[in-house]
PDB file of C-alpha atoms in Angstrom:
ATOM      1  CA  UNK A   1       0.000   0.000   0.000  1.00 83.00           C
ATOM      2  CA  UNK A   2       2.761   2.429   0.896  1.00 82.00           C
ATOM      3  CA  UNK A   3       4.359   1.763  -2.504  1.00 91.00           C
ATOM      4  CA  UNK A   4       1.338   3.035  -4.426  1.00 97.00           C
ATOM      5  CA  UNK A   5       1.764   6.381  -6.129  1.00 98.00           C
ATOM      6  CA  UNK A   6       1.126   9.540  -4.094  1.00 97.00           C
ATOM      7  CA  UNK A   7      -2.306  10.309  -5.563  1.00 98.00           C
ATOM      8  CA  UNK A   8      -4.714   7.368  -5.274  1.00 98.00           C
ATOM      9  CA  UNK A   9      -7.969   7.621  -7.217  1.00 96.00           C
ATOM     10  CA  UNK A  10     -10.698   5.191  -6.152  1.00 96.00           C
ATOM     11  CA  UNK A  11     -13.507   4.655  -8.649  1.00 94.00           C
ATOM     12  CA  UNK A  12     -16.047   2.019  -9.608  1.00 91.00           C
ATOM     13  CA  UNK A  13     -19.728   1.235 -10.022  1.00 88.00           C
ATOM     14  CA  UNK A  14     -22.234   2.778  -7.618  1.00 83.00           C
ATOM     15  CA  UNK A  15     -22.595   0.400  -4.670  1.00 83.00           C
ATOM     16  CA  UNK A  16     -19.273  -1.328  -5.281  1.00 91.00           C
ATOM     17  CA  UNK A  17     -18.016  -0.272  -1.841  1.00 91.00           C
ATOM     18  CA  UNK A  18     -15.438   2.157  -3.176  1.00 92.00           C
ATOM     19  CA  UNK A  19     -16.077   4.763  -0.457  1.00 91.00           C
ATOM     20  CA  UNK A  20     -15.662   2.159   2.274  1.00 94.00           C
ATOM     21  CA  UNK A  21     -12.394   1.080   0.690  1.00 96.00           C
ATOM     22  CA  UNK A  22     -11.225   4.688   0.272  1.00 95.00           C
ATOM     23  CA  UNK A  23     -11.882   5.476   3.934  1.00 95.00           C
ATOM     24  CA  UNK A  24     -10.125   2.314   5.106  1.00 97.00           C
ATOM     25  CA  UNK A  25      -7.209   3.073   2.794  1.00 98.00           C
ATOM     26  CA  UNK A  26      -6.833   6.620   4.116  1.00 97.00           C
ATOM     27  CA  UNK A  27      -6.937   5.336   7.698  1.00 97.00           C
ATOM     28  CA  UNK A  28      -4.144   2.854   6.982  1.00 97.00           C
ATOM     29  CA  UNK A  29      -2.025   5.639   5.511  1.00 98.00           C
ATOM     30  CA  UNK A  30      -2.600   7.772   8.601  1.00 97.00           C
ATOM     31  CA  UNK A  31      -1.699   4.865  10.864  1.00 97.00           C
ATOM     32  CA  UNK A  32       1.577   4.613   8.955  1.00 97.00           C
ATOM     33  CA  UNK A  33       2.228   8.251   9.920  1.00 97.00           C
ATOM     34  CA  UNK A  34       1.642   9.529   6.400  1.00 97.00           C
ATOM     35  CA  UNK A  35       0.274  13.025   5.889  1.00 98.00           C
ATOM     36  CA  UNK A  36      -3.102  12.100   4.399  1.00 98.00           C
ATOM     37  CA  UNK A  37      -6.057  13.803   2.758  1.00 97.00           C
ATOM     38  CA  UNK A  38      -9.236  12.199   1.446  1.00 96.00           C
ATOM     39  CA  UNK A  39     -11.300  14.127  -1.080  1.00 92.00           C
ATOM     40  CA  UNK A  40     -14.956  13.343  -1.736  1.00 88.00           C
ATOM     41  CA  UNK A  41     -15.445  13.882  -5.474  1.00 85.00           C
ATOM     42  CA  UNK A  42     -18.668  11.909  -5.602  1.00 72.00           C
ATOM     43  CA  UNK A  43     -21.139  14.552  -6.767  1.00 61.00           C
ATOM     44  CA  UNK A  44     -23.685  11.962  -7.954  1.00 57.00           C
ATOM     45  CA  UNK A  45     -24.455   9.684  -5.007  1.00 55.00           C
ATOM     46  CA  UNK A  46     -25.735  11.425  -1.841  1.00 50.00           C
ATOM     47  CA  UNK A  47     -25.410   8.283   0.299  1.00 47.00           C
ATOM     48  CA  UNK A  48     -22.403   6.903   2.186  1.00 44.00           C
ATOM     49  CA  UNK A  49     -20.173   9.875   1.474  1.00 60.00           C
ATOM     50  CA  UNK A  50     -16.724  10.037   3.048  1.00 70.00           C
ATOM     51  CA  UNK A  51     -17.455  13.560   4.285  1.00 66.00           C
ATOM     52  CA  UNK A  52     -20.062  12.038   6.610  1.00 77.00           C
ATOM     53  CA  UNK A  53     -17.142  10.798   8.723  1.00 85.00           C
ATOM     54  CA  UNK A  54     -15.256  14.074   8.682  1.00 88.00           C
ATOM     55  CA  UNK A  55     -14.982  14.474  12.462  1.00 90.00           C
ATOM     56  CA  UNK A  56     -13.902  10.863  12.945  1.00 93.00           C
ATOM     57  CA  UNK A  57     -11.282  11.115  10.188  1.00 95.00           C
ATOM     58  CA  UNK A  58     -10.062  14.508  11.385  1.00 94.00           C
ATOM     59  CA  UNK A  59      -9.415  12.981  14.797  1.00 96.00           C
ATOM     60  CA  UNK A  60      -7.136  10.464  13.088  1.00 96.00           C
ATOM     61  CA  UNK A  61      -5.188  13.292  11.473  1.00 97.00           C
ATOM     62  CA  UNK A  62      -6.811  12.916   8.055  1.00 97.00           C
ATOM     63  CA  UNK A  63      -7.804  16.042   6.151  1.00 96.00           C
ATOM     64  CA  UNK A  64     -11.279  15.670   4.608  1.00 94.00           C
ATOM     65  CA  UNK A  65     -12.259  17.655   1.528  1.00 92.00           C
ATOM     66  CA  UNK A  66     -15.848  17.609   0.313  1.00 81.00           C
ATOM     67  CA  UNK A  67     -18.506  19.912  -1.050  1.00 60.00           C
ATOM     68  CA  UNK A  68     -17.759  23.596  -1.456  1.00 50.00           C
ATOM     69  CA  UNK A  69     -20.710  24.209   0.877  1.00 49.00           C
ATOM     70  CA  UNK A  70     -20.370  22.806   4.369  1.00 52.00           C
ATOM     71  CA  UNK A  71     -23.163  20.967   6.129  1.00 50.00           C
ATOM     72  CA  UNK A  72     -24.214  17.341   6.019  1.00 48.00           C
ATOM     73  CA  UNK A  73     -27.771  18.321   5.179  1.00 46.00           C
ATOM     74  CA  UNK A  74     -26.601  20.019   1.993  1.00 47.00           C
ATOM     75  CA  UNK A  75     -26.004  17.797  -1.002  1.00 46.00           C
ATOM     76  CA  UNK A  76     -24.456  20.224  -3.449  1.00 48.00           C
ATOM     77  CA  UNK A  77     -22.944  18.945  -6.725  1.00 50.00           C
ATOM     78  CA  UNK A  78     -19.778  20.981  -6.327  1.00 55.00           C
ATOM     79  CA  UNK A  79     -16.222  20.222  -5.287  1.00 64.00           C
ATOM     80  CA  UNK A  80     -14.267  22.541  -3.063  1.00 67.00           C
ATOM     81  CA  UNK A  81     -11.239  24.298  -4.524  1.00 84.00           C
ATOM     82  CA  UNK A  82      -9.480  22.973  -1.445  1.00 92.00           C
ATOM     83  CA  UNK A  83      -8.844  19.766  -3.400  1.00 91.00           C
ATOM     84  CA  UNK A  84      -5.958  21.513  -5.144  1.00 95.00           C
ATOM     85  CA  UNK A  85      -3.983  21.488  -1.902  1.00 95.00           C
ATOM     86  CA  UNK A  86      -3.211  17.735  -1.761  1.00 96.00           C
ATOM     87  CA  UNK A  87      -2.876  17.601  -5.559  1.00 96.00           C
ATOM     88  CA  UNK A  88      -0.252  20.342  -5.615  1.00 96.00           C
ATOM     89  CA  UNK A  89       1.437  19.674  -2.275  1.00 97.00           C
ATOM     90  CA  UNK A  90       3.736  16.681  -2.705  1.00 96.00           C
ATOM     91  CA  UNK A  91       3.925  16.138   1.056  1.00 97.00           C
ATOM     92  CA  UNK A  92       0.341  14.827   1.016  1.00 98.00           C
ATOM     93  CA  UNK A  93      -0.807  11.289   0.324  1.00 97.00           C
ATOM     94  CA  UNK A  94      -4.090  11.949  -1.462  1.00 97.00           C
ATOM     95  CA  UNK A  95      -7.054   9.577  -1.694  1.00 97.00           C
ATOM     96  CA  UNK A  96      -9.749  10.677  -4.160  1.00 95.00           C
ATOM     97  CA  UNK A  97     -13.177   9.053  -3.812  1.00 92.00           C
ATOM     98  CA  UNK A  98     -14.707   9.511  -7.269  1.00 90.00           C
ATOM     99  CA  UNK A  99     -18.338   9.288  -8.436  1.00 76.00           C
ATOM    100  CA  UNK A 100     -19.644   5.796  -9.107  1.00 68.00           C
ATOM    101  CA  UNK A 101     -20.447   6.122 -12.790  1.00 71.00           C
ATOM    102  CA  UNK A 102     -18.917   7.682 -15.931  1.00 68.00           C
ATOM    103  CA  UNK A 103     -20.904  10.901 -15.401  1.00 70.00           C
ATOM    104  CA  UNK A 104     -19.528  11.196 -11.885  1.00 74.00           C
ATOM    105  CA  UNK A 105     -16.023  10.599 -13.197  1.00 83.00           C
ATOM    106  CA  UNK A 106     -16.250  13.849 -15.167  1.00 84.00           C
ATOM    107  CA  UNK A 107     -15.643  15.699 -11.904  1.00 85.00           C
ATOM    108  CA  UNK A 108     -12.204  14.117 -11.858  1.00 89.00           C
ATOM    109  CA  UNK A 109     -11.391  15.059 -15.445  1.00 89.00           C
ATOM    110  CA  UNK A 110     -10.909  18.732 -14.636  1.00 89.00           C
ATOM    111  CA  UNK A 111      -7.807  17.794 -12.610  1.00 93.00           C
ATOM    112  CA  UNK A 112      -6.183  15.574 -15.258  1.00 92.00           C
ATOM    113  CA  UNK A 113      -3.084  17.766 -15.472  1.00 94.00           C
ATOM    114  CA  UNK A 114      -2.014  16.445 -12.061  1.00 95.00           C
ATOM    115  CA  UNK A 115      -2.270  12.810 -13.120  1.00 95.00           C
ATOM    116  CA  UNK A 116       1.088  12.167 -14.699  1.00 93.00           C
ATOM    117  CA  UNK A 117       2.781   8.788 -14.930  1.00 90.00           C
ATOM    118  CA  UNK A 118       4.391   7.850 -11.635  1.00 93.00           C
ATOM    119  CA  UNK A 119       2.376  10.449  -9.728  1.00 96.00           C
ATOM    120  CA  UNK A 120      -1.000   8.700  -9.484  1.00 98.00           C
ATOM    121  CA  UNK A 121      -2.794   5.376  -9.390  1.00 98.00           C
ATOM    122  CA  UNK A 122      -6.420   4.921 -10.361  1.00 97.00           C
ATOM    123  CA  UNK A 123      -7.971   1.822  -8.824  1.00 98.00           C
ATOM    124  CA  UNK A 124     -11.184   0.399 -10.258  1.00 97.00           C
ATOM    125  CA  UNK A 125     -13.283  -1.281  -7.566  1.00 97.00           C
ATOM    126  CA  UNK A 126     -15.258  -4.319  -8.734  1.00 97.00           C
ATOM    127  CA  UNK A 127     -18.158  -5.860  -6.866  1.00 97.00           C
ATOM    128  CA  UNK A 128     -19.340  -8.800  -8.975  1.00 96.00           C
ATOM    129  CA  UNK A 129     -22.781  -8.464  -7.378  1.00 94.00           C
ATOM    130  CA  UNK A 130     -23.488  -5.098  -8.990  1.00 92.00           C
ATOM    131  CA  UNK A 131     -25.591  -5.109 -12.201  1.00 89.00           C
ATOM    132  CA  UNK A 132     -23.021  -3.348 -14.394  1.00 89.00           C
ATOM    133  CA  UNK A 133     -20.054  -5.415 -13.204  1.00 93.00           C
ATOM    134  CA  UNK A 134     -21.399  -8.959 -13.105  1.00 94.00           C
ATOM    135  CA  UNK A 135     -20.050  -9.917 -16.521  1.00 97.00           C
ATOM    136  CA  UNK A 136     -16.583  -9.474 -17.973  1.00 98.00           C
ATOM    137  CA  UNK A 137     -17.577  -7.522 -21.085  1.00 97.00           C
ATOM    138  CA  UNK A 138     -19.901  -5.153 -19.242  1.00 96.00           C
ATOM    139  CA  UNK A 139     -17.254  -4.549 -16.576  1.00 97.00           C
ATOM    140  CA  UNK A 140     -14.636  -3.742 -19.196  1.00 97.00           C
ATOM    141  CA  UNK A 141     -16.973  -1.314 -20.941  1.00 95.00           C
ATOM    142  CA  UNK A 142     -17.813   0.377 -17.650  1.00 94.00           C
ATOM    143  CA  UNK A 143     -14.130   0.747 -16.798  1.00 95.00           C
ATOM    144  CA  UNK A 144     -13.302   2.209 -20.207  1.00 95.00           C
ATOM    145  CA  UNK A 145     -16.156   4.712 -19.977  1.00 92.00           C
ATOM    146  CA  UNK A 146     -14.816   5.940 -16.654  1.00 92.00           C
ATOM    147  CA  UNK A 147     -11.335   6.312 -18.184  1.00 94.00           C
ATOM    148  CA  UNK A 148     -12.753   8.397 -21.023  1.00 92.00           C
ATOM    149  CA  UNK A 149     -14.739  10.692 -18.758  1.00 90.00           C
ATOM    150  CA  UNK A 150     -11.998  11.112 -16.152  1.00 91.00           C
ATOM    151  CA  UNK A 151      -9.169  11.461 -18.689  1.00 92.00           C
ATOM    152  CA  UNK A 152      -7.090   9.094 -16.567  1.00 94.00           C
ATOM    153  CA  UNK A 153      -6.063   5.470 -16.938  1.00 96.00           C
ATOM    154  CA  UNK A 154      -6.928   2.690 -14.521  1.00 97.00           C
ATOM    155  CA  UNK A 155      -3.683   1.251 -13.132  1.00 98.00           C
ATOM    156  CA  UNK A 156      -5.077  -1.415 -10.814  1.00 98.00           C
ATOM    157  CA  UNK A 157      -8.157  -3.495 -10.040  1.00 98.00           C
ATOM    158  CA  UNK A 158      -9.656  -4.043  -6.591  1.00 98.00           C
ATOM    159  CA  UNK A 159     -11.809  -7.096  -5.994  1.00 98.00           C
ATOM    160  CA  UNK A 160     -14.382  -5.881  -3.494  1.00 97.00           C
ATOM    161  CA  UNK A 161     -17.104  -8.437  -4.152  1.00 97.00           C
ATOM    162  CA  UNK A 162     -19.344  -8.428  -1.115  1.00 95.00           C
ATOM    163  CA  UNK A 163     -22.788  -8.836   0.357  1.00 93.00           C
ATOM    164  CA  UNK A 164     -22.092  -6.500   3.271  1.00 89.00           C
ATOM    165  CA  UNK A 165     -21.958  -8.401   6.576  1.00 88.00           C
ATOM    166  CA  UNK A 166     -23.225 -11.576   4.873  1.00 93.00           C
ATOM    167  CA  UNK A 167     -20.149 -11.834   2.650  1.00 96.00           C
ATOM    168  CA  UNK A 168     -18.533 -15.281   2.418  1.00 96.00           C
ATOM    169  CA  UNK A 169     -15.223 -16.573   1.133  1.00 97.00           C
ATOM    170  CA  UNK A 170     -17.128 -18.029  -1.824  1.00 97.00           C
ATOM    171  CA  UNK A 171     -18.444 -14.553  -2.723  1.00 97.00           C
ATOM    172  CA  UNK A 172     -14.935 -13.118  -2.760  1.00 98.00           C
ATOM    173  CA  UNK A 173     -13.559 -16.005  -4.815  1.00 98.00           C
ATOM    174  CA  UNK A 174     -16.342 -15.635  -7.376  1.00 97.00           C
ATOM    175  CA  UNK A 175     -15.424 -11.966  -7.694  1.00 98.00           C
ATOM    176  CA  UNK A 176     -11.763 -12.881  -7.976  1.00 98.00           C
ATOM    177  CA  UNK A 177     -12.529 -15.057 -10.997  1.00 98.00           C
ATOM    178  CA  UNK A 178     -14.240 -12.147 -12.747  1.00 98.00           C
ATOM    179  CA  UNK A 179     -11.431  -9.753 -11.799  1.00 98.00           C
ATOM    180  CA  UNK A 180      -8.827 -12.132 -13.229  1.00 98.00           C
ATOM    181  CA  UNK A 181     -10.656 -12.188 -16.563  1.00 98.00           C
ATOM    182  CA  UNK A 182     -10.858  -8.390 -16.655  1.00 98.00           C
ATOM    183  CA  UNK A 183      -7.195  -8.163 -15.647  1.00 98.00           C
ATOM    184  CA  UNK A 184      -6.172 -10.569 -18.411  1.00 98.00           C
ATOM    185  CA  UNK A 185      -8.184  -8.752 -21.078  1.00 98.00           C
ATOM    186  CA  UNK A 186      -6.910  -5.283 -20.192  1.00 98.00           C
ATOM    187  CA  UNK A 187      -3.459  -6.151 -18.850  1.00 98.00           C
ATOM    188  CA  UNK A 188      -4.266  -4.302 -15.626  1.00 98.00           C
ATOM    189  CA  UNK A 189      -3.131  -6.039 -12.416  1.00 98.00           C
ATOM    190  CA  UNK A 190      -5.330  -6.953  -9.475  1.00 98.00           C
ATOM    191  CA  UNK A 191      -3.851  -4.820  -6.698  1.00 98.00           C
ATOM    192  CA  UNK A 192      -6.077  -5.540  -3.696  1.00 98.00           C
ATOM    193  CA  UNK A 193      -8.666  -8.035  -2.531  1.00 98.00           C
ATOM    194  CA  UNK A 194     -10.811  -6.042  -0.136  1.00 98.00           C
ATOM    195  CA  UNK A 195     -13.209  -7.705   2.283  1.00 96.00           C
ATOM    196  CA  UNK A 196     -14.366  -7.598   5.882  1.00 95.00           C
ATOM    197  CA  UNK A 197     -11.883  -8.845   8.452  1.00 95.00           C
ATOM    198  CA  UNK A 198     -13.834 -11.984   9.360  1.00 95.00           C
ATOM    199  CA  UNK A 199     -13.616 -13.168   5.739  1.00 97.00           C
ATOM    200  CA  UNK A 200     -10.111 -11.923   4.937  1.00 97.00           C
ATOM    201  CA  UNK A 201      -8.512 -14.274   7.473  1.00 96.00           C
ATOM    202  CA  UNK A 202      -9.954 -17.312   5.674  1.00 97.00           C
ATOM    203  CA  UNK A 203      -8.894 -16.411   2.135  1.00 98.00           C
ATOM    204  CA  UNK A 204      -6.153 -18.422   0.386  1.00 96.00           C
ATOM    205  CA  UNK A 205      -2.699 -16.876   0.596  1.00 93.00           C
ATOM    206  CA  UNK A 206      -1.816 -17.399  -3.059  1.00 96.00           C
ATOM    207  CA  UNK A 207      -4.349 -15.023  -4.619  1.00 97.00           C
ATOM    208  CA  UNK A 208      -3.295 -12.386  -7.104  1.00 97.00           C
ATOM    209  CA  UNK A 209      -3.385  -9.081  -5.256  1.00 97.00           C
ATOM    210  CA  UNK A 210      -2.805  -8.085  -1.649  1.00 97.00           C
ATOM    211  CA  UNK A 211      -5.513  -9.066   0.827  1.00 98.00           C
ATOM    212  CA  UNK A 212      -6.836  -5.837   2.347  1.00 98.00           C
ATOM    213  CA  UNK A 213      -9.062  -6.416   5.421  1.00 97.00           C
ATOM    214  CA  UNK A 214     -11.510  -3.590   6.021  1.00 96.00           C
ATOM    215  CA  UNK A 215     -13.842  -2.369   8.726  1.00 95.00           C
ATOM    216  CA  UNK A 216     -17.287  -1.041   7.848  1.00 91.00           C
ATOM    217  CA  UNK A 217     -16.907   2.561   8.922  1.00 90.00           C
ATOM    218  CA  UNK A 218     -19.586   3.871   6.569  1.00 84.00           C
ATOM    219  CA  UNK A 219     -22.422   1.698   7.876  1.00 67.00           C
ATOM    220  CA  UNK A 220     -23.848   2.064  11.344  1.00 58.00           C
ATOM    221  CA  UNK A 221     -23.977  -1.013  13.574  1.00 53.00           C
ATOM    222  CA  UNK A 222     -27.733  -1.391  13.133  1.00 39.00           C
ATOM    223  CA  UNK A 223     -27.434  -1.574   9.352  1.00 47.00           C
ATOM    224  CA  UNK A 224     -27.316  -4.989   7.648  1.00 48.00           C
TER     225      UNK A 224
END
């Protein structure tokens, strides 16, 4: 994780779990004593936004950048100019949580000048249970559409196939099979296998990609 490029872009289909991964990723960076910022560029989906955990993340030393208008009750399709700080300041490790469809990815495209080779990674999160990423061809098309709209190239795939707290090893392995096919077709490596801690410990050790156990910070305890 610490060897990934300084700017990490997290994208994928709506409901893939990309925000949960992005938050967990930023927390791991902070725990490694890295100067970290997470920017919420998701101007499409009003639910499970990283800015909802701003106070919690701030207490961990993570800078949170969201809408240009403060207030959880306000869902404004605008990104704060503050996002330029971690993009321009090389002392930051930046995590960008991008909108979950090609239209949402357009918000990222305006910053393409900062995404030079060796300076960024764009990780495409795949949940094989989502309608647009259940089949190899549809997943590839979805990924390519996001690349076009964002004007950035995907550099890694994240298998985040899940059914929330009901996720099993079999679910993850089914997603891994799909991810391997996408990886083979596009010559893009599987970087992480993301799943809840109770499942991660039972996964085989020889899988392509680093096993990345996560906690469900974005869902309250009472949620399924």
